[in-house]
PDB file of C-alpha atoms and ligand atoms in Angstrom:
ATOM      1  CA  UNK A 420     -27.241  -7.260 -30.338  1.00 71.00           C
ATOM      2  CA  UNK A 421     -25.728 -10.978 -30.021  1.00 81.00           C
ATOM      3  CA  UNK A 422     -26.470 -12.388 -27.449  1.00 80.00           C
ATOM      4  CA  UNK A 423     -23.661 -15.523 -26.642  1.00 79.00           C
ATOM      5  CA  UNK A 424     -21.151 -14.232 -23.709  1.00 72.00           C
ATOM      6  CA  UNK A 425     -18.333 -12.412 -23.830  1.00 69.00           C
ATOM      7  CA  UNK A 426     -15.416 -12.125 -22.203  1.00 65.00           C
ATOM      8  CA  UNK A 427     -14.107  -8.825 -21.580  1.00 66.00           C
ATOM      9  CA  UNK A 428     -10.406  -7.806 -22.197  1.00 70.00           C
ATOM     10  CA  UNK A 429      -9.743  -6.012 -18.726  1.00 88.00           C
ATOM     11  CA  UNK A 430      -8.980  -7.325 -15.676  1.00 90.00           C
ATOM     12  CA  UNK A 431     -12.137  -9.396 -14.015  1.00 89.00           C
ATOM     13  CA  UNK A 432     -14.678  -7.164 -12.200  1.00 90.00           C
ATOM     14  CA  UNK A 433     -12.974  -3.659 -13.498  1.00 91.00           C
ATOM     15  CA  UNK A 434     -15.279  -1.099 -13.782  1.00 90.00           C
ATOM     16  CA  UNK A 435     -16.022   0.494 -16.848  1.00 88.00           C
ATOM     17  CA  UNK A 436     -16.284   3.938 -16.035  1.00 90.00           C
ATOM     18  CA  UNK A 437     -13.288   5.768 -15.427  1.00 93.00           C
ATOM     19  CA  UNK A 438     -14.945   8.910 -13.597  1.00 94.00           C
ATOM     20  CA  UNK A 439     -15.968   6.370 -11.026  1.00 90.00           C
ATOM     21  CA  UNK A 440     -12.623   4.679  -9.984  1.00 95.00           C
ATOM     22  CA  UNK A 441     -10.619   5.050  -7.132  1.00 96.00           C
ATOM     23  CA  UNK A 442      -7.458   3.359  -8.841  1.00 97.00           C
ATOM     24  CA  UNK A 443      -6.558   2.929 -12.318  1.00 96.00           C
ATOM     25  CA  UNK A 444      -5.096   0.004 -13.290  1.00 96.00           C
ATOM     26  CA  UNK A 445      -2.044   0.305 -16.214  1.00 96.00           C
ATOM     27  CA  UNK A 446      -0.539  -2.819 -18.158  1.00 96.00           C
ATOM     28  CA  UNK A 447       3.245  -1.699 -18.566  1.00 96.00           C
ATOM     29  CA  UNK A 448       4.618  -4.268 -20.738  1.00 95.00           C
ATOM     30  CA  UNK A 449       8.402  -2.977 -20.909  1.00 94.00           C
ATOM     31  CA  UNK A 450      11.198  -5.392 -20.319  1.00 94.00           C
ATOM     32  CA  UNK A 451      14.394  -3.128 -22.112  1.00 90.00           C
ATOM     33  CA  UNK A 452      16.882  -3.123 -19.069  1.00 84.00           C
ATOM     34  CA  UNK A 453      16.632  -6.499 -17.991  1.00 78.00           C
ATOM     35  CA  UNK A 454      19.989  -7.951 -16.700  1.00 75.00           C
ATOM     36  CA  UNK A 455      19.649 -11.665 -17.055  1.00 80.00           C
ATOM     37  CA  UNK A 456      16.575 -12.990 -18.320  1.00 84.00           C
ATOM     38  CA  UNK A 457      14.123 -10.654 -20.507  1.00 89.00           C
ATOM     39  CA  UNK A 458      10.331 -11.235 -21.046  1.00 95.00           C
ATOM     40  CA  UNK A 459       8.315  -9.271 -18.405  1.00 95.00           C
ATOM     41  CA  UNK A 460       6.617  -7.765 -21.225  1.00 95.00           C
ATOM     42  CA  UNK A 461       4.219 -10.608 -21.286  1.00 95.00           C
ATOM     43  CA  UNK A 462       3.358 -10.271 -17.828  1.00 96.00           C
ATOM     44  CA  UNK A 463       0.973  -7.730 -17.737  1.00 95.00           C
ATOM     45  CA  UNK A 464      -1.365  -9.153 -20.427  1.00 94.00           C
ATOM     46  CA  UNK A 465      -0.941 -13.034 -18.864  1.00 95.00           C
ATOM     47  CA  UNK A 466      -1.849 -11.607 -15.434  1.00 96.00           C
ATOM     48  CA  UNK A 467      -5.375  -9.822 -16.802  1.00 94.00           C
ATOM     49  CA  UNK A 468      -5.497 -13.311 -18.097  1.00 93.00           C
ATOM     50  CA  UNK A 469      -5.482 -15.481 -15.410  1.00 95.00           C
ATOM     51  CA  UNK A 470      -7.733 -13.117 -13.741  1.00 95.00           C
ATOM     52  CA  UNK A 471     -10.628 -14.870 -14.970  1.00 92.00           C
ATOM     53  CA  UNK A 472      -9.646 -18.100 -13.200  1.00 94.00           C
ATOM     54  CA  UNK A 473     -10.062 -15.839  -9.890  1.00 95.00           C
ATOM     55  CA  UNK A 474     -12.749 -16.591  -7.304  1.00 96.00           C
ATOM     56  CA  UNK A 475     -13.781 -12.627  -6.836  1.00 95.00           C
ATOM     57  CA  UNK A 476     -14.562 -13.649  -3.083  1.00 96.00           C
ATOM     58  CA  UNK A 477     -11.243 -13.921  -0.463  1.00 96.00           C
ATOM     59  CA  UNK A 478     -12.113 -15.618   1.604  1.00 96.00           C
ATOM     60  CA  UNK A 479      -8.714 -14.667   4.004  1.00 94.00           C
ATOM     61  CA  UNK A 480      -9.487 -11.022   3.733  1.00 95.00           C
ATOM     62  CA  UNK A 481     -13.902 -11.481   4.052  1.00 96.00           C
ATOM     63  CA  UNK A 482     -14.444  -9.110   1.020  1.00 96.00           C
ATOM     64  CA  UNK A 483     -15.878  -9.627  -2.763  1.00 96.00           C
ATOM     65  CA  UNK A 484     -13.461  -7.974  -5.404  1.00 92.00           C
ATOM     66  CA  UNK A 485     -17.103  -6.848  -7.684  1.00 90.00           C
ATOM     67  CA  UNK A 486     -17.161  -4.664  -5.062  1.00 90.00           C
ATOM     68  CA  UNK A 487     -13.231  -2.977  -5.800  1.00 94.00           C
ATOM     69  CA  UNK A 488     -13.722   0.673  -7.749  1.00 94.00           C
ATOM     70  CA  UNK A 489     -10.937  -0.123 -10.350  1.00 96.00           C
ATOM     71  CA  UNK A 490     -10.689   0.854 -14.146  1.00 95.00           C
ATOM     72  CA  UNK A 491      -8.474  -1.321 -15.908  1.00 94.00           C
ATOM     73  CA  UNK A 492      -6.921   1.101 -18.960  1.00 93.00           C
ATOM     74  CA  UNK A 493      -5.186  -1.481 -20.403  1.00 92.00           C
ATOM     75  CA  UNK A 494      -1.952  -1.651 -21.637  1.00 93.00           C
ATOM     76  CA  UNK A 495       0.732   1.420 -22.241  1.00 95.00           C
ATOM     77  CA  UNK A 496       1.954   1.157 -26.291  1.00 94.00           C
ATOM     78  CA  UNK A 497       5.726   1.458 -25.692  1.00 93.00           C
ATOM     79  CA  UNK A 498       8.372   2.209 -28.180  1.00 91.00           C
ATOM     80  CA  UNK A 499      10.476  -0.548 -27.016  1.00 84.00           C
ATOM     81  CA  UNK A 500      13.709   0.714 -28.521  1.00 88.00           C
ATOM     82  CA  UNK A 501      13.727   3.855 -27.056  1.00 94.00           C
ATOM     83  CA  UNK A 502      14.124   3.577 -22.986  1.00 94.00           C
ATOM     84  CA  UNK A 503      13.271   7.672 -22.335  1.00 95.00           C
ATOM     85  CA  UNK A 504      10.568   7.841 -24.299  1.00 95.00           C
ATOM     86  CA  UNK A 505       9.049   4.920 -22.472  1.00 96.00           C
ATOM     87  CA  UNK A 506       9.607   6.817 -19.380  1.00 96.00           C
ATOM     88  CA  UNK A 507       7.967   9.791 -20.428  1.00 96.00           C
ATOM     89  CA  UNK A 508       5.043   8.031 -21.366  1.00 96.00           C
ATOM     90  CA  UNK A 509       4.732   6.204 -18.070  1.00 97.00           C
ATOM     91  CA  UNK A 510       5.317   9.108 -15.998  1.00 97.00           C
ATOM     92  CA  UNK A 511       2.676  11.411 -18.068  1.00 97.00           C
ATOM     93  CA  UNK A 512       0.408   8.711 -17.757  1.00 97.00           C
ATOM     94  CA  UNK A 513       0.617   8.412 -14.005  1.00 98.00           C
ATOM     95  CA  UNK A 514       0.622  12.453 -13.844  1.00 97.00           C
ATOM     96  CA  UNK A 515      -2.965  12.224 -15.481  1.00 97.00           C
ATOM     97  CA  UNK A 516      -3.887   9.682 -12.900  1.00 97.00           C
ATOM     98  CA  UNK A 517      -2.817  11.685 -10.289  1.00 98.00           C
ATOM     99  CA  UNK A 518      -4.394  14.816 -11.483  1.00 97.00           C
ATOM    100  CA  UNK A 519      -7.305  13.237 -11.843  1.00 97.00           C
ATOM    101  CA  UNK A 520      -7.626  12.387  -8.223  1.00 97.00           C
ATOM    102  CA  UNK A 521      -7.164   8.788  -8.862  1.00 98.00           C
ATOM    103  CA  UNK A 522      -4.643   6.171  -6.973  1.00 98.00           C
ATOM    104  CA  UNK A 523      -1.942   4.493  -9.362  1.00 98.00           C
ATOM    105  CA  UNK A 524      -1.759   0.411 -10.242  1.00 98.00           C
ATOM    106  CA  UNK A 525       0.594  -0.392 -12.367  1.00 98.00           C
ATOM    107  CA  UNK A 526       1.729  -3.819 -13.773  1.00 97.00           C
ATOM    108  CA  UNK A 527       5.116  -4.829 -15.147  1.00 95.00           C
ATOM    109  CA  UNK A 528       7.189  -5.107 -16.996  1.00 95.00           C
ATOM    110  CA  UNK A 529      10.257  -4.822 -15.438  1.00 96.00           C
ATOM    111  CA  UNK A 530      11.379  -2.815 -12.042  1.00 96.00           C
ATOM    112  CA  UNK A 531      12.270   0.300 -13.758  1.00 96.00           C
ATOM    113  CA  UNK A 532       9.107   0.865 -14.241  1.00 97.00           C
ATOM    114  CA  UNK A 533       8.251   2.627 -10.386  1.00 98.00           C
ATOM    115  CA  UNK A 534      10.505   5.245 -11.576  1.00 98.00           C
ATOM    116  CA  UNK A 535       8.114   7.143 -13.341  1.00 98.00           C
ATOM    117  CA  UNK A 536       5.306   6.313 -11.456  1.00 98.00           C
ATOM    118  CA  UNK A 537       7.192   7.150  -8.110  1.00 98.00           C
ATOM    119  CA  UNK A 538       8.179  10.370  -9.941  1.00 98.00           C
ATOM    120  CA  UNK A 539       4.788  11.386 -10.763  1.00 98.00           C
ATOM    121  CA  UNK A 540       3.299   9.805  -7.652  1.00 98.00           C
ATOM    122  CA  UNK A 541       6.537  12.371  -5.642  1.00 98.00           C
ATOM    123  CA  UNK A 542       4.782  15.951  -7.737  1.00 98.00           C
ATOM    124  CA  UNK A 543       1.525  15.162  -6.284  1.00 98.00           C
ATOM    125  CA  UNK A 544       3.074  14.036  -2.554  1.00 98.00           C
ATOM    126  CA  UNK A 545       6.230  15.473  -1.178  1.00 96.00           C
ATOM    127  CA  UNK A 546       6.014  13.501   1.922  1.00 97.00           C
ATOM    128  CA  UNK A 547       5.816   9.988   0.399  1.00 98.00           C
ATOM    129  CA  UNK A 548       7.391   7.162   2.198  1.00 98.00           C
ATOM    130  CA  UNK A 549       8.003   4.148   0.054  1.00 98.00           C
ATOM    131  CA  UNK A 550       7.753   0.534   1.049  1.00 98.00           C
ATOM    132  CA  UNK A 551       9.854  -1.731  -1.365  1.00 98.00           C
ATOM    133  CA  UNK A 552       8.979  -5.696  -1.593  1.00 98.00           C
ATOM    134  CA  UNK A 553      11.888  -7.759  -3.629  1.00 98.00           C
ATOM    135  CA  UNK A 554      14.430 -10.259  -3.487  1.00 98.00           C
ATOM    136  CA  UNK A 555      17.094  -7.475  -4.615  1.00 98.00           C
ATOM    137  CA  UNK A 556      17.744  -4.004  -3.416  1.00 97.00           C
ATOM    138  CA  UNK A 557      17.751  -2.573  -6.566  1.00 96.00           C
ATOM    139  CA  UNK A 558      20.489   0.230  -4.783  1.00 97.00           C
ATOM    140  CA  UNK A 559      23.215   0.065  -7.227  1.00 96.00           C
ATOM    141  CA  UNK A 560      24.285   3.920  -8.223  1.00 95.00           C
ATOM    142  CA  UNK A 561      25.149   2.131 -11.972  1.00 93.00           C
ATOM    143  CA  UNK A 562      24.608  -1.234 -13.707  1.00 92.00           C
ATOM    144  CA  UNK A 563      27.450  -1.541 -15.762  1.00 90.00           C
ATOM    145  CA  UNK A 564      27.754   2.805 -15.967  1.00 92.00           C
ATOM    146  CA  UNK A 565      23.834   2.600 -16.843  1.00 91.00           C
ATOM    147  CA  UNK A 566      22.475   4.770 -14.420  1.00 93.00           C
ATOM    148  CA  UNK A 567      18.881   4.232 -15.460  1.00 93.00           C
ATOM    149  CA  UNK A 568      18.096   0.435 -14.914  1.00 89.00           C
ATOM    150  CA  UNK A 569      16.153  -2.477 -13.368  1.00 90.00           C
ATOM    151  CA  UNK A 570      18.932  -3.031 -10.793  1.00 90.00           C
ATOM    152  CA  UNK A 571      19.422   0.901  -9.899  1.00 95.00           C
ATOM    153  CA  UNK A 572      15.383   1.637  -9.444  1.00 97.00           C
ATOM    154  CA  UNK A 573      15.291   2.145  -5.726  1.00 97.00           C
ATOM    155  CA  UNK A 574      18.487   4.427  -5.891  1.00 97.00           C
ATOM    156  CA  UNK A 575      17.234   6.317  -8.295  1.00 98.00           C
ATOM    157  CA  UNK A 576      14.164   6.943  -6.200  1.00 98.00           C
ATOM    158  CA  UNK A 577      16.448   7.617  -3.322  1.00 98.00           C
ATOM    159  CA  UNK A 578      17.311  10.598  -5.343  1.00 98.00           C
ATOM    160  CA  UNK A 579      14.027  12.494  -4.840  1.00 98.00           C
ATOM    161  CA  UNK A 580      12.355  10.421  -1.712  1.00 98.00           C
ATOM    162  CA  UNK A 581      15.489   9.980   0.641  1.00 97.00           C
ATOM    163  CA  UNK A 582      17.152   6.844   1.742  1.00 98.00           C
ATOM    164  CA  UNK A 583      15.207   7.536   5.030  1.00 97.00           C
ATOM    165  CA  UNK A 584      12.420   7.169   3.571  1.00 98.00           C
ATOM    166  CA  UNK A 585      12.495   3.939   2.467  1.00 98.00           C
ATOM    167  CA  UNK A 586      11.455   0.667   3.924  1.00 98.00           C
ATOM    168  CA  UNK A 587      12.488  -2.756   2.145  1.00 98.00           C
ATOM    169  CA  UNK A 588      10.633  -6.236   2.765  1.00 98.00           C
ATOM    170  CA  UNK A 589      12.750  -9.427   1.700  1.00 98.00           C
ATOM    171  CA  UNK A 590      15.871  -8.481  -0.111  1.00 98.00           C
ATOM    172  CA  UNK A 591      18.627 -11.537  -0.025  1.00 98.00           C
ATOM    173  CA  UNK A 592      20.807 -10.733  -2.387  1.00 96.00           C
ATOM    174  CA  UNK A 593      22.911  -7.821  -3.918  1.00 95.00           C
ATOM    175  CA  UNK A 594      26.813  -6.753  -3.433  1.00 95.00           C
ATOM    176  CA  UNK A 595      27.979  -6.109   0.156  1.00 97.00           C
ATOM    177  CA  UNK A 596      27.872  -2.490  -0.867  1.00 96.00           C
ATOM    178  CA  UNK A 597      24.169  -2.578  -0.807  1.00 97.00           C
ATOM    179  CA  UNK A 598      23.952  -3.725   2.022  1.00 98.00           C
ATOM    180  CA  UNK A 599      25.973  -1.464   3.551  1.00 98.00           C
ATOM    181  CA  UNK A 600      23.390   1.236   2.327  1.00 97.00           C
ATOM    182  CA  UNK A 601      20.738  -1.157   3.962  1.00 98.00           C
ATOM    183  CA  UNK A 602      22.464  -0.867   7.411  1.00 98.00           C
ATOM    184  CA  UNK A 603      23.250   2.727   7.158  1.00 98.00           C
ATOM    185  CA  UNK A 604      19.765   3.662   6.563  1.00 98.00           C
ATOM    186  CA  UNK A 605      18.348   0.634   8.662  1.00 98.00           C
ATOM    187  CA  UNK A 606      15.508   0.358   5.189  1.00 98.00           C
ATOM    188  CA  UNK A 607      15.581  -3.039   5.850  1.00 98.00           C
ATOM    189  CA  UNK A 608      12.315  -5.121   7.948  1.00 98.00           C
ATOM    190  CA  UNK A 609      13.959  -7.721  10.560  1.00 97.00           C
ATOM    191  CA  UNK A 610      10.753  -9.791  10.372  1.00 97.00           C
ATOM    192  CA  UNK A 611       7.538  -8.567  10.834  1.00 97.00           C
ATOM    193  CA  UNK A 612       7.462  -6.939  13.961  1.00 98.00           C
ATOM    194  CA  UNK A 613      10.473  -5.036  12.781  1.00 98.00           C
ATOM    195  CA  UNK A 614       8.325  -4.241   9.664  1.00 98.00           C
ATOM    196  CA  UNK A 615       5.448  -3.137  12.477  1.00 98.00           C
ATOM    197  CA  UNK A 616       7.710  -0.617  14.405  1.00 97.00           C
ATOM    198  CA  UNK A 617       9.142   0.842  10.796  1.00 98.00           C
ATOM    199  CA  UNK A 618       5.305   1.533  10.110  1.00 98.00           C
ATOM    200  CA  UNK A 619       4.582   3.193  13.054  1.00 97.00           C
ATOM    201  CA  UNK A 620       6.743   6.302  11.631  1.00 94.00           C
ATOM    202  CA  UNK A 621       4.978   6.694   8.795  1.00 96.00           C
ATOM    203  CA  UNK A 622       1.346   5.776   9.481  1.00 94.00           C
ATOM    204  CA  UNK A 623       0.118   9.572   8.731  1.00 93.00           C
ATOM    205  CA  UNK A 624       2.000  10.014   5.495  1.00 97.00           C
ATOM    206  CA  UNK A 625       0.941   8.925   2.007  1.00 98.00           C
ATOM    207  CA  UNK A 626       3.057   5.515   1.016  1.00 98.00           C
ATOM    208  CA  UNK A 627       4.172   3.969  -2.469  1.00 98.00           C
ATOM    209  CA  UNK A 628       3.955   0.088  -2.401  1.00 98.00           C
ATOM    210  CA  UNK A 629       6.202  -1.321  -5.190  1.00 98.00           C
ATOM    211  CA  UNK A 630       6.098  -5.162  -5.145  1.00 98.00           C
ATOM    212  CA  UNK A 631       9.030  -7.121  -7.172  1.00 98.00           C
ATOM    213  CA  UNK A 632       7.343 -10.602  -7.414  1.00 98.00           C
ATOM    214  CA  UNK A 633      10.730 -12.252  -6.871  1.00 98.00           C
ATOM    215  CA  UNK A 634      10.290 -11.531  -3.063  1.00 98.00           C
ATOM    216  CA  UNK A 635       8.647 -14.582  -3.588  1.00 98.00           C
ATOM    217  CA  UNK A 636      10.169 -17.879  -3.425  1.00 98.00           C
ATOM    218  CA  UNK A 637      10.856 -19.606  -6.621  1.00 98.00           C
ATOM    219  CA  UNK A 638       9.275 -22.619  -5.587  1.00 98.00           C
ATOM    220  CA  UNK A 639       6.254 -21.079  -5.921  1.00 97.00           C
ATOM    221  CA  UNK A 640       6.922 -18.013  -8.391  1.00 98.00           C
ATOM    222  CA  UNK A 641       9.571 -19.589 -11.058  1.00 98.00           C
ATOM    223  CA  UNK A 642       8.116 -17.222 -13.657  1.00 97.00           C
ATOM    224  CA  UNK A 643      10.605 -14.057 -13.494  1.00 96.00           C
ATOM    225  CA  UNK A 644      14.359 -13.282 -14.453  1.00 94.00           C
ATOM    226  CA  UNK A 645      15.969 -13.214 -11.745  1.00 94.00           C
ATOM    227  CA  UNK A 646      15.048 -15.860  -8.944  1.00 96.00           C
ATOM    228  CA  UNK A 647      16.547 -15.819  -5.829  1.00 98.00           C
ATOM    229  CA  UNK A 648      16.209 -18.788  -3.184  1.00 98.00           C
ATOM    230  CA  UNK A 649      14.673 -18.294   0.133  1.00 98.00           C
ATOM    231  CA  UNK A 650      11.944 -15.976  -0.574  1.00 98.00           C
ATOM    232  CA  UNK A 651       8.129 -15.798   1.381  1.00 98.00           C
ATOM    233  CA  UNK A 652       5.677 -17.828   0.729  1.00 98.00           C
ATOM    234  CA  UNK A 653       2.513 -16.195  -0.336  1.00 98.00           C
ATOM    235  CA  UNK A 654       0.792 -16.612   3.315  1.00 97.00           C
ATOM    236  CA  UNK A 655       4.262 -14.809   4.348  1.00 97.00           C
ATOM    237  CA  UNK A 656       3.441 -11.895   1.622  1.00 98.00           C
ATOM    238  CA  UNK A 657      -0.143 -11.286   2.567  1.00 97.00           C
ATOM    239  CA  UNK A 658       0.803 -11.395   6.019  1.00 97.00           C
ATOM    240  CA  UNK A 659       3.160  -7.833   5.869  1.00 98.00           C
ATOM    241  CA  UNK A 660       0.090  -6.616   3.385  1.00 98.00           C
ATOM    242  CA  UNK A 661      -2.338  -7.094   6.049  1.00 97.00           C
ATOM    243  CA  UNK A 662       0.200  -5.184   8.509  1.00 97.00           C
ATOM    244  CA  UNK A 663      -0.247  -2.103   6.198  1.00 97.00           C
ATOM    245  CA  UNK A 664      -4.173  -1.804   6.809  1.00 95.00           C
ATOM    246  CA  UNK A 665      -4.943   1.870   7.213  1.00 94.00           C
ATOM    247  CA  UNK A 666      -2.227   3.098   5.985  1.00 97.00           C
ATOM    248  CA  UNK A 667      -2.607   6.016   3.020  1.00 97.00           C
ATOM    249  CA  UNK A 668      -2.208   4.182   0.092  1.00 98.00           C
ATOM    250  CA  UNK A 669      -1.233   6.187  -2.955  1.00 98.00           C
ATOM    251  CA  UNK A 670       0.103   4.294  -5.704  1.00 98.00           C
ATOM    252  CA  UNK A 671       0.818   0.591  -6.139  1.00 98.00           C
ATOM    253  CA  UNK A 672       3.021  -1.395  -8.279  1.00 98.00           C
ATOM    254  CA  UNK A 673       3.488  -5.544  -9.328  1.00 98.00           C
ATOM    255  CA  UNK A 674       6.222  -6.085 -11.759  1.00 98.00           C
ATOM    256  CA  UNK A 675       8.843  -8.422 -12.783  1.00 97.00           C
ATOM    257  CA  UNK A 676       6.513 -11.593 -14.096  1.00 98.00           C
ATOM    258  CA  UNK A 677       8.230 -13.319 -16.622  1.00 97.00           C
ATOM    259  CA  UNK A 678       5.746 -15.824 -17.612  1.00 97.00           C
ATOM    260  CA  UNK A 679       7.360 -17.664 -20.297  1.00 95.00           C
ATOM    261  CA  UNK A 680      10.101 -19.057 -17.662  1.00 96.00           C
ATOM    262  CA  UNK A 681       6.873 -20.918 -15.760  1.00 97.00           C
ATOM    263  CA  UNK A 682       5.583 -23.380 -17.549  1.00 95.00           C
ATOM    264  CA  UNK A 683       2.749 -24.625 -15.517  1.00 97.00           C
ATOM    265  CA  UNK A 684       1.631 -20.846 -15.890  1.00 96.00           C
ATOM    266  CA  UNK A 685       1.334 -20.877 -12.107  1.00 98.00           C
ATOM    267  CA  UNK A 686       3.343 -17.614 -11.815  1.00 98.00           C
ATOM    268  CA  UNK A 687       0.652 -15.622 -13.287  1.00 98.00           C
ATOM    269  CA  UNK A 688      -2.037 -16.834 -11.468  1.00 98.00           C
ATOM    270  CA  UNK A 689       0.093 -16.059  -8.215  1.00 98.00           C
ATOM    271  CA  UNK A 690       0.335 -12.163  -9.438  1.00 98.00           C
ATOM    272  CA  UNK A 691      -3.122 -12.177 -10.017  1.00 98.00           C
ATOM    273  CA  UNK A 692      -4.520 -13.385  -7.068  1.00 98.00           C
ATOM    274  CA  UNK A 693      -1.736 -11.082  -5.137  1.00 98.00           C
ATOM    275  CA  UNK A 694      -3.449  -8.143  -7.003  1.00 98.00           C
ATOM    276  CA  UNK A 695      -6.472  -9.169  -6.678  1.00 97.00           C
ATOM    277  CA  UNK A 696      -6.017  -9.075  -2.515  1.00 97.00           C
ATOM    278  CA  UNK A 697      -3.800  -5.825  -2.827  1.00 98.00           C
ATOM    279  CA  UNK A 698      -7.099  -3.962  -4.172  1.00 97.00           C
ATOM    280  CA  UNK A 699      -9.292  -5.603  -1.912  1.00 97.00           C
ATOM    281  CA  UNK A 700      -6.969  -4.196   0.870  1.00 96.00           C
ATOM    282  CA  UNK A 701      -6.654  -0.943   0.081  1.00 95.00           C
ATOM    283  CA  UNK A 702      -9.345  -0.053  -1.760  1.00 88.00           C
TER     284      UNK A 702
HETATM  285 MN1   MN B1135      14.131  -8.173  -7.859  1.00 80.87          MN
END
């Protein structure tokens, strides 16, 4: 055996044994809808990264991440040409999670990435609610008459989950027909108390968490296509997280880090640290 150290290629303090995990962790490096600015195929392996810059100790939350039961499987081999296929391979990939009694991570890659996952996530769940963190609503029926789509995500899992069903954290920008679906369907937290209350009707139901970075203000997550002004600050983020304690958490997504557009590389080590906090939470 040699004997110099080695750093692994998963995610800090993963476990190696799959049988053993609560949640399995999946690099989805697919950026082929993306409207404005591609490149959140890099995310996922700049994230695992600048894991290893990560204390595994919060000390906001009081609990050591070597103590998180997470395999890391690495990252999904996409045929990047081909936007169905992808799909497919996502959503039989989650289905195997699921079936194996195991909770869902994935990382982005772009948005339309939680289709899948939500789809496979809905077999397993009827009742799922779905709580939806992003600067967009994501609720356009087409994006330019493409029905599948980073900008149509949340619609499309209206399809199956129910507008009802939905509750959105942070969205500041879309057409006014959006947000005429927002006020319709009230998805949309008022601040966190509002955010509170919405909770409340869904405490006893399993819940999908599917976090667009770009909730997050530029000023302190630059790294994605499409940045949007007036966002939370991180303490602001953890804050609704730590609102959701106890709450039956399913499946989990972070997507939409476009590293290349940061160049201090300070956008990755946001979305790690985020994921690292989001285990620790709801392990
Ligand atoms: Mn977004």
């Amino acid at each position: 055996m040699l004997s110099a150290p080695f750093v692994s290629k998963n995610w800090i303090c993963a476990t190696e044994n799959f049988d053993d995990a609560n949640w399995v962790m999946v690099g989805i490096p697919y950026d082929g809808t993306c409207s404005y600015r591609p490149g959140t195929r890099f995310g996922p392996e700049l994230i695992r990264l600048a894991s290893w810059g990560l204390e595994s100790y919060s000390p906001v939350l009081d609990k050591d991440f070597q103590y998180v039961n997470f395999f890391d499987a690495g990252e999904l081999d996409l045929p990047f040409g081909n936007r169905d296929k992808t799909l497919d391979i996502i959503k039989n990939t989650a289905k195997e999670v699921y079936a194996a009694n195991k909770k869902w991570f994935g990382i982005g890659g772009e948005h339309l990435v939680t289709l899948p996952a939500m789809q496979a996530c809905f077999e397993k769940y009827k009742d799922i609610a779905v709580l939806h963190f992003d600067a967009h609503a994501d609720l356009r029926d087409d994006y330019m008459g493409e029905k599948l789509s980073h900008a149509t995500v949340i619609r499309r899992v209206s399809d199956f989950v129910g507008m009802e069903n939905i509750i959105q954290v942070g969205i500041r920008s879309g057409p006014k027909s959006e947000f005429d679906l927002i006020k319709k369907y009230n998805t949309l937290a008022k601040g966190i108390n509002d955010f509170s209350k919405k909770l409340e009707k869904i405490k006893n139901r399993p819940v999908y968490l599917t976090i667009d970075l770009d909730v997050l203000d530029p000023s302190i997550f630059s790294g994605t296509g499409t940045p949007e002004p007036g966002g939370l600050s991180f303490a602001d983020l953890l804050n609704y997280l730590k609102e959701m304690t106890g709450l039956n958490i399913v499946g989990i997504d972070v997507v939409e880090l476009s590293p290349h557009y940061d160049l201090s590389g300070v956008s990755a080590v946001v979305a790690a640290k985020l994921i690292r906090e989001l285990l620790l939470l709801f392990n």
